[in-house]
Short mmCIF file of C-alpha atoms and ligand atoms in Angstrom, two decimals:
data_model
loop_
_atom_site.label_atom_id
_atom_site.label_comp_id
_atom_site.label_asym_id
_atom_site.label_seq_id
_atom_site.Cartn_x
_atom_site.Cartn_y
_atom_site.Cartn_z
CA MET A 7 76.76 128.28 109.81
CA THR A 8 77.26 124.57 109.28
CA VAL A 9 80.41 123.43 107.59
CA ALA A 10 80.08 120.66 105.01
CA ALA A 11 81.65 117.29 105.75
CA SER A 12 84.83 116.50 103.86
CA ALA A 13 84.48 114.58 100.61
CA GLY A 14 87.87 112.97 101.28
CA GLU A 15 88.17 109.23 101.73
CA LYS A 16 90.81 108.96 104.41
CA ILE A 17 93.46 110.68 106.47
CA LEU A 18 96.81 110.28 104.77
CA ILE A 19 99.93 109.77 106.89
CA LEU A 20 103.28 110.52 105.31
CA ASP A 21 106.02 108.47 106.94
CA PHE A 22 109.32 110.19 107.71
CA GLY A 23 110.75 107.06 109.33
CA SER A 24 109.45 107.34 112.89
CA GLN A 25 109.17 104.11 114.85
CA TYR A 26 105.69 105.36 115.80
CA THR A 27 104.19 105.93 112.32
CA GLN A 28 102.12 102.73 112.37
CA LEU A 29 100.85 103.69 115.80
CA ILE A 30 99.39 106.91 114.40
CA ALA A 31 97.46 104.81 111.91
CA ARG A 32 96.28 102.37 114.54
CA ARG A 33 95.09 105.12 116.86
CA LEU A 34 93.11 106.75 114.05
CA ARG A 35 91.53 103.46 113.06
CA GLU A 36 90.56 102.79 116.66
CA LEU A 37 88.66 106.07 116.34
CA GLU A 38 86.99 104.60 113.23
CA VAL A 39 88.90 107.07 111.08
CA TYR A 40 90.16 105.27 107.99
CA CYS A 41 93.77 106.17 107.18
CA GLU A 42 96.66 104.98 105.08
CA ILE A 43 100.42 105.43 105.20
CA LEU A 44 102.59 106.48 102.27
CA PRO A 45 106.35 107.08 102.29
CA TYR A 46 107.31 110.76 102.71
CA HIS A 47 108.47 110.96 99.08
CA ALA A 48 105.02 110.01 97.70
CA LYS A 49 104.44 111.76 94.39
CA LYS A 50 101.76 114.32 93.70
CA GLU A 51 99.70 111.80 91.71
CA ALA A 52 99.76 109.28 94.58
CA ILE A 53 98.66 111.92 97.10
CA ARG A 54 95.93 113.15 94.79
CA ALA A 55 94.76 109.59 94.11
CA ALA A 56 94.49 108.93 97.85
CA ASN A 57 91.88 111.71 98.00
CA PRO A 58 92.75 112.66 101.59
CA ALA A 59 90.58 114.70 103.91
CA GLY A 60 93.75 115.69 105.75
CA ILE A 61 97.44 114.89 105.86
CA ILE A 62 99.64 114.00 108.83
CA LEU A 63 103.41 114.37 108.60
CA SER A 64 104.96 111.83 110.96
CA GLY A 65 108.01 112.18 113.14
CA GLY A 66 111.34 110.83 112.02
CA PRO A 67 114.96 110.38 113.06
CA ALA A 68 116.38 113.06 110.73
CA SER A 69 117.00 116.71 111.49
CA VAL A 70 115.72 119.42 109.13
CA HIS A 71 119.28 120.85 109.23
CA GLU A 72 120.88 117.74 107.78
CA LYS A 73 121.74 117.95 104.12
CA GLY A 74 119.36 115.78 102.14
CA SER A 75 116.98 115.28 105.06
CA PRO A 76 113.55 114.14 103.87
CA ARG A 77 111.01 116.62 102.48
CA PRO A 78 107.51 115.86 101.18
CA ASN A 79 106.25 116.80 97.73
CA ASP A 80 105.10 120.46 97.68
CA PHE A 81 101.65 119.26 96.72
CA VAL A 82 101.11 118.34 100.39
CA TYR A 83 100.76 122.05 101.14
CA GLU A 84 98.85 122.83 97.96
CA ALA A 85 96.24 120.05 98.16
CA GLY A 86 93.87 122.36 100.03
CA VAL A 87 93.43 120.01 103.01
CA PRO A 88 94.53 120.48 106.64
CA VAL A 89 98.02 119.35 107.62
CA LEU A 90 99.19 118.15 111.03
CA GLY A 91 102.94 117.86 111.59
CA ILE A 92 104.11 115.68 114.47
CA CYS A 93 107.65 116.22 115.85
CA TYR A 94 109.86 116.21 112.71
CA GLY A 95 106.65 116.97 110.78
CA MET A 96 106.15 120.11 112.87
CA GLN A 97 109.73 121.21 112.29
CA LEU A 98 109.11 120.91 108.56
CA LEU A 99 106.17 123.31 108.88
CA VAL A 100 108.21 125.79 110.93
CA GLU A 101 111.04 125.71 108.42
CA LEU A 102 108.71 125.90 105.42
CA HIS A 103 107.22 129.12 106.69
CA GLY A 104 110.52 130.81 107.44
CA GLY A 105 110.66 130.10 111.17
CA LYS A 106 113.70 128.80 112.92
CA VAL A 107 114.47 125.27 114.11
CA VAL A 108 117.53 124.80 116.31
CA PRO A 109 119.21 121.76 117.85
CA SER A 110 118.09 121.57 121.49
CA LYS A 111 120.80 121.97 124.12
CA LYS A 112 119.52 118.81 125.66
CA ARG A 113 117.62 116.10 123.80
CA GLU A 114 114.16 116.05 125.38
CA TYR A 115 112.94 112.51 125.94
CA GLY A 116 110.14 111.40 128.21
CA HIS A 117 107.10 112.76 130.00
CA ALA A 118 106.28 116.46 129.95
CA ASP A 119 103.45 118.66 131.17
CA LEU A 120 101.85 120.46 128.25
CA GLU A 121 100.15 123.76 128.99
CA ILE A 122 97.63 124.90 126.41
CA VAL A 123 97.85 128.67 126.01
CA ALA A 124 95.53 129.42 123.08
CA ASP A 125 92.16 128.32 121.82
CA SER A 126 92.83 125.73 119.14
CA PRO A 127 90.38 123.20 117.67
CA LEU A 128 93.16 120.62 118.04
CA PHE A 129 92.78 120.84 121.82
CA ALA A 130 88.98 121.20 121.97
CA ASP A 131 87.35 119.40 124.90
CA LEU A 132 90.72 118.80 126.55
CA PRO A 133 91.98 120.12 129.91
CA LYS A 134 94.42 123.02 129.98
CA HIS A 135 97.23 120.74 131.14
CA LEU A 136 98.05 117.46 129.42
CA GLN A 137 100.57 114.77 130.12
CA VAL A 138 102.50 114.23 126.89
CA TRP A 139 105.45 112.23 125.58
CA MET A 140 108.39 114.06 124.02
CA SER A 141 111.22 112.61 121.98
CA HIS A 142 113.14 115.16 119.98
CA GLY A 143 116.56 116.69 119.43
CA ASP A 144 115.50 119.82 117.50
CA SER A 145 113.09 122.52 118.65
CA ALA A 146 111.33 125.47 117.08
CA GLU A 147 112.81 128.75 118.26
CA ARG A 148 111.02 131.38 116.20
CA LEU A 149 107.78 131.33 114.26
CA HIS A 150 106.95 133.27 111.17
CA ASN A 151 104.28 133.77 108.56
CA GLY A 152 101.17 133.79 110.71
CA PHE A 153 101.99 130.81 112.94
CA ARG A 154 101.19 131.20 116.60
CA VAL A 155 101.95 129.23 119.74
CA ASP A 156 99.12 127.06 121.09
CA ALA A 157 100.90 125.12 123.83
CA ARG A 158 104.22 124.89 125.64
CA THR A 159 106.13 122.71 128.06
CA GLY A 160 108.83 123.62 130.57
CA SER A 161 111.56 123.07 128.02
CA ALA A 162 109.70 123.56 124.71
CA PRO A 163 108.15 127.04 124.36
CA TYR A 164 106.73 126.01 120.97
CA ALA A 165 105.24 122.61 121.81
CA ALA A 166 102.16 123.17 119.64
CA ILE A 167 101.69 125.74 116.88
CA SER A 168 99.08 126.54 114.28
CA ASP A 169 98.04 128.76 111.44
CA GLU A 170 94.26 128.57 111.32
CA GLY A 171 94.13 130.41 108.00
CA LYS A 172 96.31 127.84 106.26
CA ARG A 173 94.77 125.02 108.37
CA GLN A 174 98.24 123.84 109.35
CA TYR A 175 99.03 122.52 112.83
CA GLY A 176 102.22 121.31 114.42
CA ILE A 177 102.85 119.42 117.66
CA GLN A 178 106.23 118.60 119.11
CA PHE A 179 104.92 115.75 121.28
CA HIS A 180 103.70 112.30 120.21
CA PRO A 181 99.90 111.95 120.56
CA GLU A 182 100.02 108.36 119.25
CA VAL A 183 101.91 106.72 122.14
CA VAL A 184 100.30 105.43 125.33
CA HIS A 185 102.45 107.84 127.36
CA THR A 186 100.25 110.64 126.02
CA PRO A 187 97.04 109.40 127.67
CA LEU A 188 94.70 111.88 125.95
CA GLY A 189 96.61 111.80 122.65
CA SER A 190 93.82 110.01 120.81
CA LYS A 191 91.56 112.99 121.42
CA VAL A 192 94.10 115.27 119.72
CA LEU A 193 94.11 112.98 116.67
CA GLU A 194 90.33 112.77 116.75
CA ASN A 195 90.06 116.56 116.88
CA PHE A 196 92.32 116.82 113.85
CA ALA A 197 90.32 114.27 111.84
CA ARG A 198 86.77 115.11 112.88
CA ARG A 199 86.84 118.82 113.76
CA ILE A 200 89.58 120.23 111.58
CA CYS A 201 89.39 117.94 108.54
CA ARG A 202 85.60 117.49 108.90
CA PHE A 203 86.07 113.82 108.14
CA GLU A 204 82.81 112.15 109.15
CA LYS A 205 82.93 108.69 107.54
CA ARG A 206 83.15 105.81 110.04
CA PHE A 207 85.33 102.79 109.45
CA SER A 208 83.75 99.66 110.94
CA MET A 209 84.32 95.93 110.53
CA ALA A 210 80.69 95.32 109.57
CA GLY A 211 80.99 97.92 106.80
CA LEU A 212 84.34 96.53 105.71
CA LEU A 213 82.97 92.99 105.51
CA GLU A 214 80.16 94.10 103.26
CA SER A 215 82.38 96.16 100.97
CA GLN A 216 85.05 93.43 100.76
CA VAL A 217 82.53 90.73 99.81
CA LYS A 218 81.34 93.02 97.02
CA ALA A 219 84.90 93.86 95.92
CA ILE A 220 85.94 90.18 95.84
CA ARG A 221 82.91 89.28 93.72
CA GLU A 222 83.73 92.10 91.34
CA GLN A 223 87.39 91.13 91.10
CA VAL A 224 86.91 87.38 90.76
CA GLY A 225 83.55 86.99 89.00
CA ASP A 226 83.12 83.31 88.12
CA GLY A 227 86.86 82.67 88.41
CA LYS A 228 88.46 80.08 90.67
CA VAL A 229 90.71 81.02 93.57
CA VAL A 230 93.30 78.84 95.29
CA CYS A 231 94.49 79.53 98.81
CA ALA A 232 97.17 78.06 101.08
CA LEU A 233 95.69 77.67 104.54
CA SER A 234 98.01 77.44 107.51
CA GLY A 235 95.25 77.17 110.08
CA GLY A 236 96.41 80.43 111.66
CA VAL A 237 94.41 83.61 112.09
CA ASP A 238 95.28 85.50 108.90
CA SER A 239 94.77 82.79 106.29
CA THR A 240 91.62 81.55 108.04
CA VAL A 241 90.02 85.01 108.10
CA ALA A 242 91.02 85.68 104.49
CA ALA A 243 89.65 82.34 103.30
CA THR A 244 86.40 82.64 105.26
CA LEU A 245 85.83 86.10 103.82
CA ILE A 246 86.53 84.98 100.25
CA SER A 247 84.38 81.90 100.68
CA LYS A 248 81.53 84.13 101.83
CA ALA A 249 81.89 85.99 98.55
CA ILE A 250 82.41 83.13 96.07
CA GLY A 251 81.60 79.88 97.92
CA LYS A 252 83.00 76.67 96.48
CA ASN A 253 85.02 78.49 93.83
CA LEU A 254 87.58 78.99 96.59
CA TYR A 255 89.89 75.95 96.83
CA CYS A 256 91.84 75.77 100.09
CA VAL A 257 94.98 73.68 100.45
CA PHE A 258 96.38 72.74 103.85
CA VAL A 259 99.87 71.25 103.69
CA ASP A 260 100.94 68.92 106.48
CA THR A 261 104.68 69.58 106.44
CA GLY A 262 105.42 67.09 109.19
CA LEU A 263 106.64 70.13 111.11
CA LEU A 264 103.32 70.92 112.77
CA ARG A 265 102.49 70.77 116.46
CA HIS A 266 100.34 68.19 118.11
CA GLY A 267 96.72 68.78 117.06
CA ASP A 268 97.36 71.33 114.29
CA ARG A 269 96.22 69.11 111.44
CA ASP A 270 93.18 67.75 113.28
CA ARG A 271 92.09 71.27 114.18
CA ALA A 272 92.43 72.38 110.56
CA GLU A 273 90.25 69.52 109.34
CA LYS A 274 87.65 70.04 112.03
CA VAL A 275 87.45 73.82 112.21
CA LEU A 276 88.25 74.85 108.65
CA GLY A 277 86.62 71.97 106.87
CA GLN A 278 83.64 71.07 109.04
CA GLU A 279 82.81 74.21 111.05
CA LEU A 280 83.71 76.98 108.61
CA LYS A 281 82.75 74.73 105.68
CA LEU A 282 85.69 75.74 103.54
CA ASN A 283 86.38 73.75 100.40
CA LEU A 284 89.49 72.14 101.92
CA LYS A 285 92.09 69.65 100.75
CA VAL A 286 94.66 68.35 103.21
CA VAL A 287 97.92 67.23 101.61
CA ASP A 288 100.30 65.08 103.62
CA ALA A 289 103.79 66.03 102.44
CA SER A 290 105.63 65.22 105.65
CA LYS A 291 107.86 62.58 104.06
CA LEU A 292 109.07 64.96 101.38
CA PHE A 293 109.81 67.77 103.87
CA LEU A 294 111.62 65.54 106.35
CA GLY A 295 113.53 63.83 103.56
CA ARG A 296 114.81 67.11 102.15
CA LEU A 297 115.70 68.36 105.63
CA LYS A 298 117.65 65.25 106.60
CA GLY A 299 121.09 66.15 107.96
CA VAL A 300 120.64 69.90 107.31
CA SER A 301 121.59 71.97 110.34
CA ASP A 302 122.13 75.51 109.04
CA PRO A 303 119.07 77.66 109.99
CA GLU A 304 118.94 79.65 106.75
CA ARG A 305 119.29 76.49 104.63
CA LYS A 306 116.50 74.86 106.57
CA ARG A 307 114.27 77.87 105.97
CA LYS A 308 115.09 77.94 102.24
CA ILE A 309 114.41 74.20 101.80
CA ILE A 310 111.06 74.46 103.59
CA GLY A 311 110.02 77.52 101.56
CA LYS A 312 110.90 75.84 98.27
CA THR A 313 109.27 72.51 99.16
CA PHE A 314 106.12 74.32 100.16
CA ILE A 315 106.00 76.09 96.81
CA ASP A 316 106.58 72.80 94.95
CA ILE A 317 103.69 71.09 96.75
CA PHE A 318 101.32 73.98 96.50
CA ASN A 319 102.11 74.52 92.85
CA ALA A 320 101.34 70.89 92.06
CA GLU A 321 98.04 71.10 93.93
CA ALA A 322 97.01 74.32 92.20
CA LYS A 323 97.71 72.77 88.80
CA ARG A 324 95.17 70.05 89.60
CA ILE A 325 92.39 72.64 89.87
CA LYS A 326 91.12 73.22 86.36
CA GLY A 327 90.87 76.85 85.32
CA VAL A 328 92.24 78.45 88.48
CA THR A 329 93.33 82.04 87.84
CA PHE A 330 93.58 83.66 91.29
CA LEU A 331 95.71 83.14 94.38
CA ALA A 332 94.40 84.29 97.75
CA GLN A 333 96.80 85.49 100.42
CA GLY A 334 96.35 86.75 103.97
CA THR A 335 98.81 89.62 103.51
CA LEU A 336 98.43 92.28 106.21
CA TYR A 337 99.00 96.03 106.12
CA PRO A 338 102.37 96.06 107.93
CA ASP A 339 103.76 93.94 105.04
CA VAL A 340 102.33 96.33 102.47
CA ILE A 341 103.60 99.59 103.91
CA GLU A 342 106.75 100.55 102.10
CA SER A 343 109.21 100.87 104.96
CA VAL A 344 111.02 104.17 105.01
CA SER A 345 114.67 104.07 105.81
CA VAL A 346 116.12 107.51 106.32
CA HIS A 347 119.48 106.11 107.43
CA GLY A 348 120.22 103.43 104.83
CA PRO A 349 119.01 99.86 104.26
CA SER A 350 118.59 97.40 107.11
CA VAL A 351 119.99 93.86 107.07
CA VAL A 352 118.01 90.66 106.65
CA ILE A 353 118.01 88.82 109.98
CA LYS A 354 115.91 85.82 108.92
CA SER A 355 114.42 84.94 105.58
CA HIS A 356 110.76 84.54 106.41
CA HIS A 357 108.84 81.78 104.82
CA ASN A 358 105.45 82.95 103.65
CA VAL A 359 103.68 82.17 100.43
CA GLY A 360 104.89 85.53 99.06
CA GLY A 361 107.09 83.82 96.47
CA LEU A 362 104.18 81.98 94.90
CA PRO A 363 102.48 84.33 92.45
CA LYS A 364 105.53 85.07 90.28
CA LYS A 365 106.03 81.40 89.50
CA MET A 366 102.39 80.55 89.09
CA ASN A 367 101.14 83.38 86.97
CA LEU A 368 98.06 83.87 89.11
CA ARG A 369 96.40 87.13 90.01
CA LEU A 370 96.32 88.01 93.70
CA VAL A 371 93.30 88.34 95.95
CA GLU A 372 94.40 89.95 99.22
CA PRO A 373 91.34 91.08 101.15
CA LEU A 374 93.28 91.86 104.36
CA ARG A 375 96.02 93.95 102.80
CA MET A 376 94.82 97.19 104.37
CA LEU A 377 94.30 95.74 107.88
CA PHE A 378 96.35 95.54 111.05
CA LYS A 379 96.39 92.28 113.04
CA ASP A 380 93.90 93.45 115.69
CA GLU A 381 91.52 94.49 112.91
CA VAL A 382 91.83 91.04 111.29
CA ARG A 383 90.75 89.50 114.60
CA ARG A 384 87.75 91.83 114.76
CA LEU A 385 86.83 91.03 111.18
CA GLY A 386 87.15 87.31 112.01
CA LYS A 387 84.72 87.77 114.87
CA GLU A 388 82.30 89.50 112.52
CA LEU A 389 82.61 86.44 110.24
CA GLY A 390 81.67 84.11 113.09
CA ILE A 391 85.11 82.57 113.62
CA SER A 392 85.57 81.28 117.19
CA ALA A 393 87.43 83.31 119.80
CA GLU A 394 89.66 80.29 120.37
CA LEU A 395 90.92 80.27 116.80
CA LEU A 396 91.24 84.06 116.69
CA GLY A 397 93.30 83.97 119.88
CA LEU A 398 95.85 81.45 118.58
CA HIS A 399 99.48 82.42 119.07
CA PRO A 400 101.43 83.08 115.87
CA PHE A 401 103.12 79.97 114.47
CA PRO A 402 105.93 80.42 111.95
CA GLY A 403 105.75 78.99 108.41
CA PRO A 404 108.85 76.75 108.90
CA GLY A 405 107.09 75.29 111.94
CA LEU A 406 108.90 73.13 114.46
CA ALA A 407 111.95 72.89 112.18
CA ILE A 408 113.23 76.20 113.57
CA ARG A 409 112.60 75.02 117.13
CA VAL A 410 114.76 71.90 116.82
CA LEU A 411 118.20 73.47 116.88
CA GLY A 412 120.35 71.89 114.18
CA ALA A 413 119.32 68.86 112.12
CA VAL A 414 115.68 67.81 112.37
CA THR A 415 114.72 64.17 112.99
CA PRO A 416 111.29 62.56 113.51
CA ALA A 417 112.31 61.49 117.02
CA LEU A 418 113.32 65.03 118.06
CA LEU A 419 110.10 66.41 116.56
CA ASN A 420 108.08 63.99 118.62
CA THR A 421 109.88 64.89 121.83
CA LEU A 422 109.37 68.57 121.07
CA ARG A 423 105.66 68.02 120.30
CA SER A 424 105.09 66.34 123.66
CA ALA A 425 106.85 69.11 125.59
CA ASP A 426 105.09 71.83 123.59
CA LEU A 427 101.68 70.29 124.26
CA ILE A 428 102.32 70.20 128.01
CA MET A 429 103.35 73.85 127.99
CA ARG A 430 100.22 74.87 126.08
CA GLU A 431 97.96 72.82 128.32
CA GLU A 432 99.37 74.44 131.44
CA LEU A 433 99.24 77.94 129.96
CA LYS A 434 95.59 77.44 129.03
CA ALA A 435 94.64 75.89 132.35
CA SER A 436 96.17 78.82 134.26
CA GLY A 437 94.62 81.48 132.02
CA TRP A 438 98.04 82.70 130.83
CA TYR A 439 97.69 81.58 127.20
CA ASP A 440 95.59 84.63 126.32
CA LYS A 441 97.80 87.04 128.26
CA VAL A 442 101.02 86.42 126.34
CA TRP A 443 101.83 87.11 122.68
CA GLN A 444 103.44 83.77 121.93
CA SER A 445 104.87 80.81 123.78
CA PHE A 446 106.57 77.62 122.69
CA VAL A 447 109.29 75.10 123.46
CA VAL A 448 112.69 74.75 121.79
CA ILE A 449 114.83 71.61 121.92
CA LEU A 450 118.62 71.74 122.07
CA PRO A 451 119.79 68.35 120.75
CA SER A 452 123.48 69.13 121.08
CA VAL A 453 123.13 69.99 124.77
CA ARG A 454 123.04 66.93 127.00
CA SER A 455 123.28 67.18 130.70
CA VAL A 456 123.53 64.91 133.68
CA GLY A 457 120.54 64.35 135.91
CA VAL A 458 119.30 61.96 138.51
CA MET A 459 116.00 60.11 138.37
CA GLY A 460 115.09 57.62 141.06
CA ASP A 461 118.42 56.04 141.90
CA GLY A 462 119.82 56.27 138.42
CA ARG A 463 121.98 58.72 136.50
CA THR A 464 120.49 60.29 133.37
CA TYR A 465 122.29 61.99 130.50
CA GLU A 466 119.63 63.56 128.31
CA ASN A 467 118.31 66.53 126.32
CA THR A 468 117.45 70.04 127.46
CA VAL A 469 114.37 71.93 126.33
CA VAL A 470 113.81 75.65 126.64
CA VAL A 471 110.44 77.24 127.34
CA ARG A 472 110.03 80.60 125.60
CA SER A 473 107.13 82.96 126.26
CA VAL A 474 107.07 86.59 125.17
CA ASP A 475 104.91 89.69 125.44
CA SER A 476 104.75 91.82 122.32
CA ARG A 477 102.43 94.04 120.30
CA ASP A 478 103.55 93.07 116.84
CA GLY A 479 106.49 90.69 117.08
CA MET A 480 108.94 93.46 116.13
CA THR A 481 110.10 93.91 119.70
CA ALA A 482 109.33 91.61 122.60
CA ASP A 483 110.04 91.00 126.26
CA TRP A 484 110.01 87.67 128.08
CA SER A 485 106.77 87.01 129.92
CA ARG A 486 106.86 87.22 133.69
CA LEU A 487 105.10 83.86 134.12
CA PRO A 488 104.41 82.92 137.75
CA HIS A 489 107.02 80.63 139.30
CA ASP A 490 104.34 78.10 140.24
CA LEU A 491 103.31 77.80 136.61
CA LEU A 492 106.90 77.41 135.42
CA GLN A 493 107.44 74.79 138.08
CA LYS A 494 104.41 72.83 136.91
CA ILE A 495 105.47 72.98 133.25
CA SER A 496 109.00 71.92 134.15
CA SER A 497 108.09 68.98 136.37
CA ARG A 498 105.47 67.69 133.93
CA ILE A 499 107.89 67.85 130.99
CA VAL A 500 110.67 66.05 132.85
CA SER A 501 108.39 63.33 134.19
CA GLU A 502 106.21 62.85 131.07
CA VAL A 503 108.54 63.42 128.12
CA LYS A 504 111.03 60.67 127.52
CA GLY A 505 114.55 61.86 126.75
CA VAL A 506 114.32 65.24 128.52
CA ASN A 507 115.83 65.75 131.96
CA ARG A 508 116.24 69.53 132.09
CA VAL A 509 114.01 72.56 131.37
CA ALA A 510 115.29 76.13 131.03
CA TYR A 511 113.29 79.36 130.72
CA ASP A 512 114.45 81.92 128.17
CA ILE A 513 114.75 85.40 129.72
CA SER A 514 116.01 87.30 126.66
CA SER A 515 114.19 90.22 125.12
CA LYS A 516 114.05 91.18 121.43
CA PRO A 517 116.31 92.94 120.65
CA PRO A 518 119.00 91.77 121.14
CA ALA A 519 117.63 88.19 120.87
CA THR A 520 114.90 87.24 118.38
CA ILE A 521 111.68 85.47 119.36
CA GLU A 522 112.45 82.18 117.57
CA TRP A 523 115.84 80.60 118.17
CA GLU A 524 116.67 80.05 114.49
P1 XMP B 609 111.63 86.51 115.19
O1 XMP B 609 112.18 85.17 115.49
O2 XMP B 609 112.10 87.08 113.87
O3 XMP B 609 110.05 86.30 115.04
O4 XMP B 609 111.81 87.49 116.32
C1 XMP B 609 109.10 87.32 114.99
C2 XMP B 609 107.75 86.69 114.76
O5 XMP B 609 107.69 86.11 113.46
C3 XMP B 609 107.45 84.73 113.54
N1 XMP B 609 108.27 84.09 112.48
C4 XMP B 609 107.78 83.72 111.28
N2 XMP B 609 106.53 83.79 110.77
N3 XMP B 609 107.31 82.82 108.76
C5 XMP B 609 106.30 83.31 109.51
O6 XMP B 609 105.16 83.34 109.03
C6 XMP B 609 108.59 82.72 109.21
O7 XMP B 609 109.47 82.26 108.51
C7 XMP B 609 108.82 83.19 110.54
N4 XMP B 609 109.96 83.27 111.32
C8 XMP B 609 109.58 83.83 112.50
C9 XMP B 609 107.84 84.33 114.94
O8 XMP B 609 107.18 83.14 115.36
C10 XMP B 609 107.43 85.55 115.72
O9 XMP B 609 106.04 85.58 115.96
#
């Protein structure tokens, strides 16, 4: 007997607040399984509208025993599609069916050897023993209602459970993390074997469908777009331009806070090579004027954000009949973050163009809103954008202003630009530029130190080199750059950049530090 493929459009992930929820989505998409994340409290209508082929309940920090701990809408179990509960998600299934979940005597955290003890489609084509990653405080102790044990570990007798009849599966371990080396296969088995989800998600297919969708949305309308020259806005603009050509108007604002070469690259690559309809606006005087004497980091960020909006607004008004605004919003900004333990504090007010549409009364075109960063890079490649541009390190909206500690002056910006260029040149020459997530230089104008050069005493500025490894900028560790490379960067900066006599290397991770200094 052949079983029909699912008519569903995606795998739906309900987020119970686990730090790993986005990883589940990324793993599935690497398997070309399209998936989306909704908060655990998604309503019946939203779940139905998603038309899922299967539903995954993520892990989360809560305990099913806690009063008010998160529960999904009952429709999850009534939708008639398979359900996979991971960690907290599994405990929900156990509890739902009258089993028993108890606090573990010892919180299990780390590697474990999983022994598969029953024939389950979830573990098809996998060895009988798997290395898995555990991170849980509660455990199942008794099953009920037709559930059976499929796998166990030394300390978790119910490490995987299932009820084939109901098509519900639970796993106590995390298949989405790298510490579960064969975890992707478990997710693939759920999507392809159990949910019968056959559709393949590819960048070539996405490109074609997005071009069509943009044409449908925009028609003959005009779209304006703020280009930063970075990966996201460049990919978004190139995609939209492929769909509507010269009806896309791109604006690149020179804030006076850019690095050496940023503006030239924008003109050359975006304007000439990618043939975008580009206008470069030099607003450096306005930005530097408004920033004069301002040293508080949050005030600097606010001034830059507002000035950017003022400039962009004025430019957009010049384009007759513009009705759409394009943005390179990515999926992590779209996912409604679930906080099971109260709201989190704002650490830095990020400057993006997110504040624009409300003021401008324009409709949004956001062709990347369902994509993760690595997918944007792949889509960019599909669009013919160079590997060099797609490999650029992230550069923050407020630019060099948040890398000059305290008040910004043209002289300090120039010093910083020279040091930053040397660091980038050396990173590229040694092959390290592509190995790290982001690297830059910070200048500390209020720190002056004594040095000796030739026979003379110097009393000059200190710069700090910062280079970090990260997956998404949320957490980061300082890069272990070779000492020889650091030495070369340091001696070149001190000998070539006037006004700098000392170079430090930042060895703080995030948390507790942040990547940028302001
Ligand atoms: P932090 O300093 O918060 O930075 O650890 C995390 C990442 O975000 C970048 N960043 C920004 N990006 N607008 C942006 O578009 C901003 O205002 C902004 N502030 C920080 C930072 O460079 C790092 O990649």
